[in-house]
C-alpha positions as a LaTeX table, in Angstrom:
\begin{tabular}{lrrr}
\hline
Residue & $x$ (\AA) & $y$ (\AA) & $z$ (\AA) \\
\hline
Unk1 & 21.96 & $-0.12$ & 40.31 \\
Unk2 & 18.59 & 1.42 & 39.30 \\
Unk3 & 15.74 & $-0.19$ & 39.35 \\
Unk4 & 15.00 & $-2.68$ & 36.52 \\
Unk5 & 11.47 & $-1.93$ & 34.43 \\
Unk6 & 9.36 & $-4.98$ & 33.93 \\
Unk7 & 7.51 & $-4.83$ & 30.88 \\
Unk8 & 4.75 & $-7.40$ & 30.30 \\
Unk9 & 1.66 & $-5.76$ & 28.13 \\
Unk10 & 1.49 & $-3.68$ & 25.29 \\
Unk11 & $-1.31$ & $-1.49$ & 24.54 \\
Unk12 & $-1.88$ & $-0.04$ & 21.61 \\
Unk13 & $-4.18$ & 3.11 & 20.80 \\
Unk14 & $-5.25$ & 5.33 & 17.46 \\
Unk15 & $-4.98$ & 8.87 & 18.21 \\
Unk16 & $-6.35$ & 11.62 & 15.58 \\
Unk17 & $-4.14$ & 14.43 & 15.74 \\
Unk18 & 0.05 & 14.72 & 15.79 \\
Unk19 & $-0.43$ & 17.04 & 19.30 \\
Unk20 & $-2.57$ & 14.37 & 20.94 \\
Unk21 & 0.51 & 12.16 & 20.71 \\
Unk22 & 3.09 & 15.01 & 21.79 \\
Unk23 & 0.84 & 15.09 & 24.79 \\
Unk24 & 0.93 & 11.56 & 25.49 \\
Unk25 & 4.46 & 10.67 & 25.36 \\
Unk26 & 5.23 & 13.06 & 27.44 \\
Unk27 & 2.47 & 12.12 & 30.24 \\
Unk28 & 3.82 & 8.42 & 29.60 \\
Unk29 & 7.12 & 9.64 & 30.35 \\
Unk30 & 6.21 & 11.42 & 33.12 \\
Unk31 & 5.04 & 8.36 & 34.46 \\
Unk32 & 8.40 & 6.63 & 34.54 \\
Unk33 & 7.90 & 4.52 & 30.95 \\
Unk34 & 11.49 & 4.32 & 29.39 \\
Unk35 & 11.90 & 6.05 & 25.90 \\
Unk36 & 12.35 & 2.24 & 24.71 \\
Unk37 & 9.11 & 1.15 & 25.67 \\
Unk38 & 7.08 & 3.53 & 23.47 \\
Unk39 & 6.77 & 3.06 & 19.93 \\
Unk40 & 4.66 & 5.10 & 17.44 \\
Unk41 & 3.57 & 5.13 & 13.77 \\
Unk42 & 2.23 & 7.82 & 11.11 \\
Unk43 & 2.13 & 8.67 & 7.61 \\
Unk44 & 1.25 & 12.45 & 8.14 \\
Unk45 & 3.94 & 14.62 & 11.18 \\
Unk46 & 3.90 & 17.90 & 9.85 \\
Unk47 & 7.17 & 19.46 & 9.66 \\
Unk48 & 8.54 & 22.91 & 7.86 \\
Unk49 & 11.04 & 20.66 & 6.34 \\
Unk50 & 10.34 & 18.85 & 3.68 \\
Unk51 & 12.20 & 15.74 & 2.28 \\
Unk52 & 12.83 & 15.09 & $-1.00$ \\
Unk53 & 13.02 & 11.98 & $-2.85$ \\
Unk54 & 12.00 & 8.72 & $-1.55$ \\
Unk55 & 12.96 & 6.33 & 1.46 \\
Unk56 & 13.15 & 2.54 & 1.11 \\
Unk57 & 13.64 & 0.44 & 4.01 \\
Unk58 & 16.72 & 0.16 & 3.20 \\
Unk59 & 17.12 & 3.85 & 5.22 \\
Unk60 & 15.23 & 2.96 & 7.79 \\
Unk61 & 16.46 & 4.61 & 10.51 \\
Unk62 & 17.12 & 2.12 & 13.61 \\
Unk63 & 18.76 & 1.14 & 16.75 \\
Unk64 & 21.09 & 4.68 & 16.03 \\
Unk65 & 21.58 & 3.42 & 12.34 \\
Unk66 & 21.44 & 7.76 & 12.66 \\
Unk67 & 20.72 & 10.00 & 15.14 \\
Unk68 & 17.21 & 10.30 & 16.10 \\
Unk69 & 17.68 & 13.80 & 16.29 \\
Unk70 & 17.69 & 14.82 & 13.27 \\
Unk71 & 13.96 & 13.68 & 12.46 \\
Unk72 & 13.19 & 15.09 & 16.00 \\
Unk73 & 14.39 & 18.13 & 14.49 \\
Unk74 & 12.51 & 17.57 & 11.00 \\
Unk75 & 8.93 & 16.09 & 12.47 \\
Unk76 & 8.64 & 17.55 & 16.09 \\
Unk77 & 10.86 & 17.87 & 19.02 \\
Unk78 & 9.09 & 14.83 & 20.83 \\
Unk79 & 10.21 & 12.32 & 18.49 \\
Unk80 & 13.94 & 13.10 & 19.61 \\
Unk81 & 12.69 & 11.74 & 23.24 \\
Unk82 & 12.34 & 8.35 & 21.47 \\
Unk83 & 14.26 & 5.52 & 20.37 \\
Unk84 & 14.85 & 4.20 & 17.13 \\
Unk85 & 12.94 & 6.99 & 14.68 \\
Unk86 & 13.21 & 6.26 & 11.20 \\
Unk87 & 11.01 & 6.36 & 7.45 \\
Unk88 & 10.21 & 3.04 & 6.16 \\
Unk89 & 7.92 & 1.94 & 3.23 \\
Unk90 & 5.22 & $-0.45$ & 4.27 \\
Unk91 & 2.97 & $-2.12$ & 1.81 \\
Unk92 & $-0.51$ & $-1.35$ & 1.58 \\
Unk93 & 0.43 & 2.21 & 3.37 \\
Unk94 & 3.21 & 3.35 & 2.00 \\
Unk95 & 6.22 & 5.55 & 3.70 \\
Unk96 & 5.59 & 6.01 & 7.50 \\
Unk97 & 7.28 & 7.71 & 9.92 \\
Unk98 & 8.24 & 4.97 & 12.69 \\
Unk99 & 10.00 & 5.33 & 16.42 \\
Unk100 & 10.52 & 2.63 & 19.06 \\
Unk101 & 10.13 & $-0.94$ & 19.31 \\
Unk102 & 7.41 & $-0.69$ & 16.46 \\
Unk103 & 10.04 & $-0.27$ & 13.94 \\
Unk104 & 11.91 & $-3.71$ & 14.07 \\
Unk105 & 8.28 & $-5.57$ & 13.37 \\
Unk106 & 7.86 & $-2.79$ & 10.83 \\
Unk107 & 11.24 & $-3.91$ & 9.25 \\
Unk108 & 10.42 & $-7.50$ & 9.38 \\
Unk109 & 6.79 & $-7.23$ & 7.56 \\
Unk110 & 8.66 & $-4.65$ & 4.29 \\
Unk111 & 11.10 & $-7.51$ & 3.84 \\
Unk112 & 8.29 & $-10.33$ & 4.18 \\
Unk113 & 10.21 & $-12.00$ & 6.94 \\
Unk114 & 6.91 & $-12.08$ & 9.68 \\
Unk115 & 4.10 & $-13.01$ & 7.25 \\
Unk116 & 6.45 & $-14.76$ & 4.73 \\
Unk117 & 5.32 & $-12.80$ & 2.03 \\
Unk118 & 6.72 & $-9.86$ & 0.18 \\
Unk119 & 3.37 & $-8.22$ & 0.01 \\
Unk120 & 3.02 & $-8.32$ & 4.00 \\
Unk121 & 1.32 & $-5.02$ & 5.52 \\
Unk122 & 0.75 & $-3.88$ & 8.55 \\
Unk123 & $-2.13$ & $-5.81$ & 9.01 \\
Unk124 & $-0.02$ & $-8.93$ & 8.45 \\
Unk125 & 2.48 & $-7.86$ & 10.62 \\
Unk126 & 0.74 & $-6.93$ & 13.78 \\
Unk127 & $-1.64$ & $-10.20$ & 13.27 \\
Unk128 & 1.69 & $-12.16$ & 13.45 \\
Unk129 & 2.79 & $-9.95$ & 16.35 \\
Unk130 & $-0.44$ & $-11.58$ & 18.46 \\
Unk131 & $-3.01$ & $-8.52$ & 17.71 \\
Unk132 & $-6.74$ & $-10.17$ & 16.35 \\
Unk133 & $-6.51$ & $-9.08$ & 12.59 \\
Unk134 & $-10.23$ & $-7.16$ & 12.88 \\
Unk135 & $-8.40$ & $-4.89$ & 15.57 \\
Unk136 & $-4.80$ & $-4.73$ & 13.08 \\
Unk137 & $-7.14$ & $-3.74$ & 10.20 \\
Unk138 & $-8.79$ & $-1.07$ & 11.95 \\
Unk139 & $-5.45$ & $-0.17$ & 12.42 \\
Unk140 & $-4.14$ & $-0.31$ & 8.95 \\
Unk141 & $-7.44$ & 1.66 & 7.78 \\
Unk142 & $-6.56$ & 4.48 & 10.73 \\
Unk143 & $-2.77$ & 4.83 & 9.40 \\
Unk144 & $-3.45$ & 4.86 & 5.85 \\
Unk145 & $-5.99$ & 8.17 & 6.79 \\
Unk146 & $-3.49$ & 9.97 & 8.33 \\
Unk147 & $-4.15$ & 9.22 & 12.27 \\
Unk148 & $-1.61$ & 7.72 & 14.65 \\
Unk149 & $-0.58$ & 4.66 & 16.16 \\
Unk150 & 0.96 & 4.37 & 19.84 \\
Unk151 & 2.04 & 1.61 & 21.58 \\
Unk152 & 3.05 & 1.36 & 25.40 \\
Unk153 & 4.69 & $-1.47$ & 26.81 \\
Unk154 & 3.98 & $-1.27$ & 30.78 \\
Unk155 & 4.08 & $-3.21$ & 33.85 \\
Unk156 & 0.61 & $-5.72$ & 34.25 \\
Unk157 & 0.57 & $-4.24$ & 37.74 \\
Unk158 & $-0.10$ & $-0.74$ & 35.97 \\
Unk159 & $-1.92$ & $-1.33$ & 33.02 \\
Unk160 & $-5.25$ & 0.22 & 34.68 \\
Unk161 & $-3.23$ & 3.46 & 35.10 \\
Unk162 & $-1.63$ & 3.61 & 31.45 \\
Unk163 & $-4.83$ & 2.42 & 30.12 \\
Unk164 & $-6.93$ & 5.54 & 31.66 \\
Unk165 & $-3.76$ & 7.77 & 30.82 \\
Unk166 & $-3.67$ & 6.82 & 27.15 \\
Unk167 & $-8.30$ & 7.03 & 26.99 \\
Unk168 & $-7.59$ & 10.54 & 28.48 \\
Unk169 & $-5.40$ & 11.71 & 26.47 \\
Unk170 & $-7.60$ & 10.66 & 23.43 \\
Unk171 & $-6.79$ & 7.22 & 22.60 \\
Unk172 & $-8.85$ & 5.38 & 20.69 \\
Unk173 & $-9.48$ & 1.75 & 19.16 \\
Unk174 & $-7.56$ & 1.03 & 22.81 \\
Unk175 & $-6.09$ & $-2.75$ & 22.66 \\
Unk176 & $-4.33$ & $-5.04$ & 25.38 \\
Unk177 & $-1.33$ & $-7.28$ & 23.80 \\
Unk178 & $-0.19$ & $-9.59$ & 26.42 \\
Unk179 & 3.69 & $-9.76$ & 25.38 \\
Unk180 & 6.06 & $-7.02$ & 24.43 \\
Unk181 & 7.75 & $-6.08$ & 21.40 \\
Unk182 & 11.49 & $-7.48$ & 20.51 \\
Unk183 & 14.26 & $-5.60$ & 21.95 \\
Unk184 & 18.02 & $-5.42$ & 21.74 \\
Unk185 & 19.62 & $-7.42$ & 24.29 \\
Unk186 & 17.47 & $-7.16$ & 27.91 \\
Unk187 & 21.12 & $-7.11$ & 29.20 \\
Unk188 & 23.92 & $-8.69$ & 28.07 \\
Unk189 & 23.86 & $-10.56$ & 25.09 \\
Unk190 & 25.43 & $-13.64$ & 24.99 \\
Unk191 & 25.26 & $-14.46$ & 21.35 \\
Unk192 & 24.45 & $-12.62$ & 17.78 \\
Unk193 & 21.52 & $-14.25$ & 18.16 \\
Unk194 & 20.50 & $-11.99$ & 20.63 \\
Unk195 & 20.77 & $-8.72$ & 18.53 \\
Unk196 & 17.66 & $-7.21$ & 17.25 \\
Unk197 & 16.79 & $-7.33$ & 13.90 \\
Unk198 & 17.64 & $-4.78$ & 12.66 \\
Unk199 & 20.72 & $-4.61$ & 13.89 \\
Unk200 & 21.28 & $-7.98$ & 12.35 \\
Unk201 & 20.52 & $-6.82$ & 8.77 \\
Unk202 & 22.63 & $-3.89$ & 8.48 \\
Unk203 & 26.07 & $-5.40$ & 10.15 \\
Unk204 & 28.42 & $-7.93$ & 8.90 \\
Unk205 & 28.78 & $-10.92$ & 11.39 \\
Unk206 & 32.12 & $-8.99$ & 12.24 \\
Unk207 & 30.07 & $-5.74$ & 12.68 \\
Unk208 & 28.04 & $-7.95$ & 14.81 \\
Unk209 & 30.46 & $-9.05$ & 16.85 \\
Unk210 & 32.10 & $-5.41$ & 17.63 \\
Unk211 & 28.20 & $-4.01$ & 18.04 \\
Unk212 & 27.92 & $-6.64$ & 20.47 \\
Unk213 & 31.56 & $-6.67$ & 22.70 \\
Unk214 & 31.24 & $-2.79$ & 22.97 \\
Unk215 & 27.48 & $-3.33$ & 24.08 \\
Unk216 & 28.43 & $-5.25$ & 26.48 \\
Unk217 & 31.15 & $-3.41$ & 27.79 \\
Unk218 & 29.44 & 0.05 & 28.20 \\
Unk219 & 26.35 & $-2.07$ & 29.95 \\
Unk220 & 28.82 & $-3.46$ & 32.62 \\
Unk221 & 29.80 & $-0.04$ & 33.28 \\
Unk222 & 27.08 & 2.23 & 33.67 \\
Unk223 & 23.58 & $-0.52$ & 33.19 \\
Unk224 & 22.07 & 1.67 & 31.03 \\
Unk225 & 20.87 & $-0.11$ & 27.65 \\
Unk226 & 20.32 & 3.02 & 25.41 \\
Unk227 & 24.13 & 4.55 & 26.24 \\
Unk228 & 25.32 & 0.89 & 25.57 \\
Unk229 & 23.49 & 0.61 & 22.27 \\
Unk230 & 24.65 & 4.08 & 21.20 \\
Unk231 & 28.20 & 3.32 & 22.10 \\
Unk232 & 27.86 & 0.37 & 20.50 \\
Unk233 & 26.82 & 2.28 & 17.24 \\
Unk234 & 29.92 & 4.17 & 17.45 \\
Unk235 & 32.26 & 1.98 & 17.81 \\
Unk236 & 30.50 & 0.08 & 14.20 \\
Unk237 & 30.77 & 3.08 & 12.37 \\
Unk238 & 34.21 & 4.25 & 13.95 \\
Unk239 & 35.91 & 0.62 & 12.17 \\
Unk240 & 33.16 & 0.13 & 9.19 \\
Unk241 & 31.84 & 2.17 & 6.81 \\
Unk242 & 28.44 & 1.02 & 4.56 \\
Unk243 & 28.76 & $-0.76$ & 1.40 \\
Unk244 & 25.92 & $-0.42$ & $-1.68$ \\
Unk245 & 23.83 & $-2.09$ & 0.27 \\
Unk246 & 23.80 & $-0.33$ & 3.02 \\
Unk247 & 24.94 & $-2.81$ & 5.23 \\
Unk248 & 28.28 & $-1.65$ & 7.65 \\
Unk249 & 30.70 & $-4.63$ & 6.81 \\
Unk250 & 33.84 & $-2.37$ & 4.88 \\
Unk251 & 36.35 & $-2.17$ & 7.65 \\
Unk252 & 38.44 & 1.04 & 7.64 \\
Unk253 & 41.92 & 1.18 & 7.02 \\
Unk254 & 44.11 & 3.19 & 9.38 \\
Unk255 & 46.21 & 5.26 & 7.79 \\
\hline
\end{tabular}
């Protein structure tokens, strides 16, 4: 069984330019942090394709809601090496391009359910998250201009060596977070309760409940949590389809 990676810390860092963060993925991954365990933000990848019309949070693209290759394909091959990449509309900034981690807190401050306010931000949103709201504003201000946002969640053992890799690479506005960001399941889960988010909001309780047995399953066979959540996408949208809300709770009929 391979070995498990311990996350404790996040830091967070403003980078200028889109290739700056191409760079640094790749030197994170390099490095042995898992594709789950990065998260980024920004308003301005450029891309040959453009999209038309406008994304609500209601397409945020999560947790294989769709495949992440497709906006890999759209905003840069390097975003297909992440997790989780989606568009969501944040207050205060508008539509951002999310992947990783990032994107469930993201979800949770467009629908007001962190600050408890339908105007939440980012701001509001990291400041809940445990980030000292001068630092989250800076943040905000950054995003809103067009610069980047990268977050690496690493082993306290290591955080000297991530903390030089990410200043090197041309990090900025560098902070230490001393928690992680919420996850699916850190192995089995036990309970509905211990789906993500955003999982949670666009599944049925019975969607739930097949997301979760199939997770399960596939993690007992091969302990790897990204083929287990995939499969576990599959095997939603194999017996649901989406209803005007977006939310997978029709189940098919066989015919």
């Amino acid at each position: 069984m391979p070995e498990l990676y311990q996350a404790e810390r996040t830091i967070s860092a403003v980078f200028k330019e889109q290739k700056q963060i191409d760079q640094v993925i790749r030197r994170l991954l390099d490095r042995g942090v898992p594709r789950d365990h990065i998260s980024i933000m920004g308003k301005d990848f450029q891309s040959e394709t453009r999209i038309s019309g406008f994304i609500t949070k209601k397409d945020v693209i999560l947790g294989g809601l769709r495949t992440g290759a497709i906006f890999g394909s759209l905003f840069g091959s390097f975003l297909s090496l992440l997790t989780g990449v989606g568009v969501l509309f944040v207050p205060f900034v508008g539509p951002i391009v999310a992947a990783g981690p990032i994107g469930a807190l993201l979800l949770g401050a467009a629908s007001g359910a962190i600050a408890g306010s339908a105007g939440a931000g980012l701001v509001s949103a990291l400041t809940a998250w445990g980030m000292p709201e001068d630092k989250a504003a800076v943040y905000q201000t950054r995003l809103q201009a067009g610069e980047f946002i990268l977050m690496a969640e690493v082993p306290s053992d290591r955080l000297g060596e991530f903390q030089l890799l990410i200043e090197g690479s041309g990090g900025e506005e560098i902070h230490t977070t001393d928690k992680t960001l919420t996850h699916p399941c850190s192995g089995p889960c036990n309970s509905l309760d211990d789906l993500s988010p955003e999982v949670r909001s666009h599944l049925s309780e019975e969607a739930q409940r097949t997301f979760m047995d199939r997770y399960n399953a596939v993690l007992d066979q091969t302990s790897d949590e990204f083929t287990a959540e995939q499969a576990a996408w599959d095997a939603v949208h194999q017996q649901f389809d989406e209803d005007e809300n977006g939310v997978w709770s029709k189940a098919k009929v066989n015919v």
